Coordinates of C-alpha atoms and ligand atoms in Angstrom, one line a residue:
X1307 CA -5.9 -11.6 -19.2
X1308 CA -8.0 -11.5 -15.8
X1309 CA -8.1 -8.6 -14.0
X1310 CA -5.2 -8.1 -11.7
X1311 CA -4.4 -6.4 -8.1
X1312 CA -1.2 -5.1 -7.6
X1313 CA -0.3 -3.1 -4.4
X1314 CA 2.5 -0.9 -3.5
X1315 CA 3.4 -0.6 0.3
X1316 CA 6.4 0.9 2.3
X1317 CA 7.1 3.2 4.5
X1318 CA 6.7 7.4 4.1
X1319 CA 8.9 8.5 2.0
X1320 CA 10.3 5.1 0.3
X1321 CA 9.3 6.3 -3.5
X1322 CA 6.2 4.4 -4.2
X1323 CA 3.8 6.2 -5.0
X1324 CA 6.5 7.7 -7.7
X1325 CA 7.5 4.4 -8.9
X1326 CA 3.6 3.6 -9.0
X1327 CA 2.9 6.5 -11.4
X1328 CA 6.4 5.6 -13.6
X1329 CA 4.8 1.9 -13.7
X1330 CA 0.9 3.1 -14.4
X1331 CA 2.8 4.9 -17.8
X1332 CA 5.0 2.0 -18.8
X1333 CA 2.1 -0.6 -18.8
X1334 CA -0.2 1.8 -20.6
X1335 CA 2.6 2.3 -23.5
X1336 CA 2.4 -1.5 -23.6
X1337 CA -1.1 -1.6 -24.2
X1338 CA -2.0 -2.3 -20.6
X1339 CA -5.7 -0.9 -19.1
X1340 CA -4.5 0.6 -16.1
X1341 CA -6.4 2.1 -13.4
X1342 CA -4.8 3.7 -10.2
X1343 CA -6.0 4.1 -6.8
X1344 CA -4.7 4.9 -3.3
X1345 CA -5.8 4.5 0.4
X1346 CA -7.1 5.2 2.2
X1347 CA -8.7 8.3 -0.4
X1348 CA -9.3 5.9 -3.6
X1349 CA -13.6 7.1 -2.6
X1350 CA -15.2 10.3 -1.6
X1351 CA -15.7 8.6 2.0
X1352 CA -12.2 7.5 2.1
X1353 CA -11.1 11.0 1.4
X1354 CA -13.3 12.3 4.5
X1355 CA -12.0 8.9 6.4
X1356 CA -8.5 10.2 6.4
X1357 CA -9.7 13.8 7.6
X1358 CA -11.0 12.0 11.0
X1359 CA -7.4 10.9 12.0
X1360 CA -6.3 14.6 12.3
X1361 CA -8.3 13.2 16.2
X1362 CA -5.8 11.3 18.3
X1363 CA -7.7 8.2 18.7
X1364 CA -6.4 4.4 19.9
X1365 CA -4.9 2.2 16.8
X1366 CA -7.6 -0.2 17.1
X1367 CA -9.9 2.7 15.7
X1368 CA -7.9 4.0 12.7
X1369 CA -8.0 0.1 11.7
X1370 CA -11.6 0.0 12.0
X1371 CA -11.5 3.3 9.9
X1372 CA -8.9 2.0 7.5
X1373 CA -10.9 -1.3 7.1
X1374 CA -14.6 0.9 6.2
X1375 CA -12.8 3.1 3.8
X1376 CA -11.1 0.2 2.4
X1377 CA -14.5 -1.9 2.3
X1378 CA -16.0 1.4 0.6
X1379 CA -12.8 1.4 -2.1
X1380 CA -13.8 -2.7 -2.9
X1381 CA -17.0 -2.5 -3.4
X1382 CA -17.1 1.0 -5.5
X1383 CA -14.0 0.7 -7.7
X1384 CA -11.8 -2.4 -7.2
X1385 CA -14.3 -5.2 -7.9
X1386 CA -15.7 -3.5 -10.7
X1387 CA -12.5 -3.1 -12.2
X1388 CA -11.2 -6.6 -11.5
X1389 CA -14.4 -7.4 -13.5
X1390 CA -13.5 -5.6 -16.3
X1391 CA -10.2 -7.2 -16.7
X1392 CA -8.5 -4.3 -15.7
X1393 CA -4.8 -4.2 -14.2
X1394 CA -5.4 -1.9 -10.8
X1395 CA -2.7 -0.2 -9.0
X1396 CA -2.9 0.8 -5.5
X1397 CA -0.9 2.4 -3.8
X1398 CA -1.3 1.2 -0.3
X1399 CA -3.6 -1.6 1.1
X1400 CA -4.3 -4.6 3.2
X1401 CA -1.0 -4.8 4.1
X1402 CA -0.5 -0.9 5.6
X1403 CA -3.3 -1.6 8.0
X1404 CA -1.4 -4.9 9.5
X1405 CA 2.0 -3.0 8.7
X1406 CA 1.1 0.3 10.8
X1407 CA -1.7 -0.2 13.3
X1408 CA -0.4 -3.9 14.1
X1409 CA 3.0 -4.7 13.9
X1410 CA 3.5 -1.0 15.2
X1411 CA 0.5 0.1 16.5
X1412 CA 0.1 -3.0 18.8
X1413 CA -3.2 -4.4 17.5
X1414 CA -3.0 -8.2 16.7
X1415 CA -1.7 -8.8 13.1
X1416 CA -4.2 -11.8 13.1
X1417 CA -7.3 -10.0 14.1
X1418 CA -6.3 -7.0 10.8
X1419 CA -5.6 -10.2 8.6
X1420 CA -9.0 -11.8 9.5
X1421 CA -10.4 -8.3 9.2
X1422 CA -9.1 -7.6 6.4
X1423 CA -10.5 -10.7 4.4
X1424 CA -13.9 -9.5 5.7
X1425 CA -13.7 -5.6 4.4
X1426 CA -12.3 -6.7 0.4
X1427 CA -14.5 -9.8 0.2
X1428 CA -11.1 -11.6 -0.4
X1429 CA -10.2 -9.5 -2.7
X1430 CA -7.0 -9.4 -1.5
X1431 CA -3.5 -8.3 -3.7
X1432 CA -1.8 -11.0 -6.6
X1433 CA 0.9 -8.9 -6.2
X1434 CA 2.5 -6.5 -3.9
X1435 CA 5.8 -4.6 -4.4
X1436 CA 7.3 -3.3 -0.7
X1437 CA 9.3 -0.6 -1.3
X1438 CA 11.6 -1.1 1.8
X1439 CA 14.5 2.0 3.2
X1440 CA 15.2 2.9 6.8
X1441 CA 12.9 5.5 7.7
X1442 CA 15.6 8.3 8.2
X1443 CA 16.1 7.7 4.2
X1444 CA 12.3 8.3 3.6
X1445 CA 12.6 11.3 5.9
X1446 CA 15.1 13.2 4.3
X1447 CA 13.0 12.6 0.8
X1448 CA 9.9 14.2 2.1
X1449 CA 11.9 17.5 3.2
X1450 CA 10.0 20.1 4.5
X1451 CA 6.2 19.6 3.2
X1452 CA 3.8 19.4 6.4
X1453 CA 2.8 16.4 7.5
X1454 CA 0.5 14.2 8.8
X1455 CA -0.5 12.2 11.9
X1456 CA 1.3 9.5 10.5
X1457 CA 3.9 10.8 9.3
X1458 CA 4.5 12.8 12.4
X1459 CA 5.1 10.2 14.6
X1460 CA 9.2 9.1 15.7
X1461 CA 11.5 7.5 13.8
X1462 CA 11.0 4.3 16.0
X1463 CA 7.2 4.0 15.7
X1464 CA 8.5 3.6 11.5
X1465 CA 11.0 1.4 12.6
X1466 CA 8.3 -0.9 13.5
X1467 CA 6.4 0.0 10.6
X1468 CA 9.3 -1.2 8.4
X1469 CA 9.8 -4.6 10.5
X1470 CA 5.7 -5.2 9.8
X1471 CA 6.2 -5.2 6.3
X1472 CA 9.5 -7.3 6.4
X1473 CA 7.3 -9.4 8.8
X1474 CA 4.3 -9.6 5.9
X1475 CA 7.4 -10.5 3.1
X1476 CA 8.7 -13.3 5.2
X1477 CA 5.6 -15.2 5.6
X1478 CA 4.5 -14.6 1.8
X1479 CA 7.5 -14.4 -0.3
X1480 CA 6.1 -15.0 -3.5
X1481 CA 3.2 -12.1 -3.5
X1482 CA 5.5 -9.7 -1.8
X1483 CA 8.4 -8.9 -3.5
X1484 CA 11.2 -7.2 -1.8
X1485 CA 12.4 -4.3 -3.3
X1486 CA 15.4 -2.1 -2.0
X1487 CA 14.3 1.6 -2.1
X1488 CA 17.3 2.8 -0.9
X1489 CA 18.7 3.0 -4.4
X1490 CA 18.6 5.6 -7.1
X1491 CA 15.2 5.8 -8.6
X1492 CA 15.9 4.1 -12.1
X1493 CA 17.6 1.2 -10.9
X1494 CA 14.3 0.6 -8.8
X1495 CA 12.2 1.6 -11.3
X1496 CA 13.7 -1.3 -13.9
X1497 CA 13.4 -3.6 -11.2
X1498 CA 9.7 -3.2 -10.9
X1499 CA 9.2 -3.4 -14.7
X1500 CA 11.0 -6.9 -14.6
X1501 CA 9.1 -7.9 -11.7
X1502 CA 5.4 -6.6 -12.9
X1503 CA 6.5 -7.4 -16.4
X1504 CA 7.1 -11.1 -16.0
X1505 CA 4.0 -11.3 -13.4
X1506 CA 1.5 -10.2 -15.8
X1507 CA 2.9 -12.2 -18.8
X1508 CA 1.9 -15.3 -16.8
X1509 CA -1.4 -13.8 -15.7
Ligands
TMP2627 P1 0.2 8.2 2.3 O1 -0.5 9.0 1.3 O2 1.5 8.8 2.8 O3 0.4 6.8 1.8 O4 -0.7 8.3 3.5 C1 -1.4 7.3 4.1 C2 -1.1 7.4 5.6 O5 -2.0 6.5 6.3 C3 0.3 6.8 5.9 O6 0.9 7.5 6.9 C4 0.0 5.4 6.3 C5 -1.3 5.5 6.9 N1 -2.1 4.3 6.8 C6 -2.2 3.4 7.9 O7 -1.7 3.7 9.0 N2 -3.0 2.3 7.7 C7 -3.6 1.9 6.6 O8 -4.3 0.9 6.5 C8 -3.4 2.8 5.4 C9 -4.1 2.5 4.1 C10 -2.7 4.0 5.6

């Protein structure tokens, strides 16, 4: 098998990184080589990257930001592993940057897109799962924990978020598959073992 990219993208509180810790297990069981990652902290710099947007700065900088950590995260660890035949599991990528500081940051989803293909090199996702709720939903899971810029901002500026993403899934159906977060964690969890399971036996 070739190595593979799959991505996991939603909005705060929508269960993926859960879900992408549940799948990470199943595959291994099956024999899998997993590796998992997140952004924009999958490097050291990334890490420090995500310390800077404790600033309030315009969106068209934490996309520049996003887009070095994420250049920093392809080079050091996701190629190498693609090499290596490895199935990699992100949580969060390309998509978040066109997702949050485009469709609801106002920053031209075609000037991230183009960007985007710059920072990975093309390495862009075979496979992205968007976990997709209404915000409020995603709100309620996260409770009381503090939070960050993001996740600070109002419900509307996630409303957008959330119509990005539905945006991205329109235009390319077949990588990203829908996947109604709303429901009761198993249920989504069986869904993305069918889905992943039946993209990486063709892969
Ligand atoms: P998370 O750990 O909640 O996924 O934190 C990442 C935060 O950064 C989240 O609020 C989404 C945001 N983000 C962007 O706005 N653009 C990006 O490109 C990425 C990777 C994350």
């Amino acid at each position: 098998m070739r190595g593979v990219l799959i991505t996991f993208e939603g909005v705060e509180g929508s269960g993926k990184s859960t879900q992408m810790l549940g799948l990470a297990r199943w595959l291994r069981d099956q024999g899998y080589p997993v590796e998992q990652t997140r952004e924009p902290d999958g490097t050291p710099f990334g890490a420090a990257v995500r310390r800077l947007f404790e600033r309030d700065v315009t969106p068209l900088t934490q996309a520049l930001l996003f887009l070095a950590a994420r250049h920093q995260h392809v080079v050091e660890r996701i190629r190498p592993w693609l090499r290596a035949r490895r199935v990699v599991l992100s949580d969060r990528y390309t998509d978040a940057t066109v997702a949050y500081q485009g469709y609801a940051g106002g920053v031209d989803p075609e000037i991230i897109r183009e960007l985007n293909v710059r920072a990975t090199g093309g390495v862009l996702p075979d496979l992205t799962l968007l976990f997709d709720c209404d915000p409020s939903v995603g709100f309620r899971r996260r409770g009381g924990r503090r939070r960050d810029h993001f996740e600070r901002q109002a419900l509307g500026f996630h409303r957008k978020v959330r119509r990005g993403y539905r945006e991205i899934q329109r235009a390319e159906p077949k990588r990203v598959r829908l996947i109604d977060a709303a429901r009761p964690a198993d249920e989504v969890a069986a869904e993305v073992q069918a889905i992943v399971g039946e993209f990486l036996r063709g892969a």
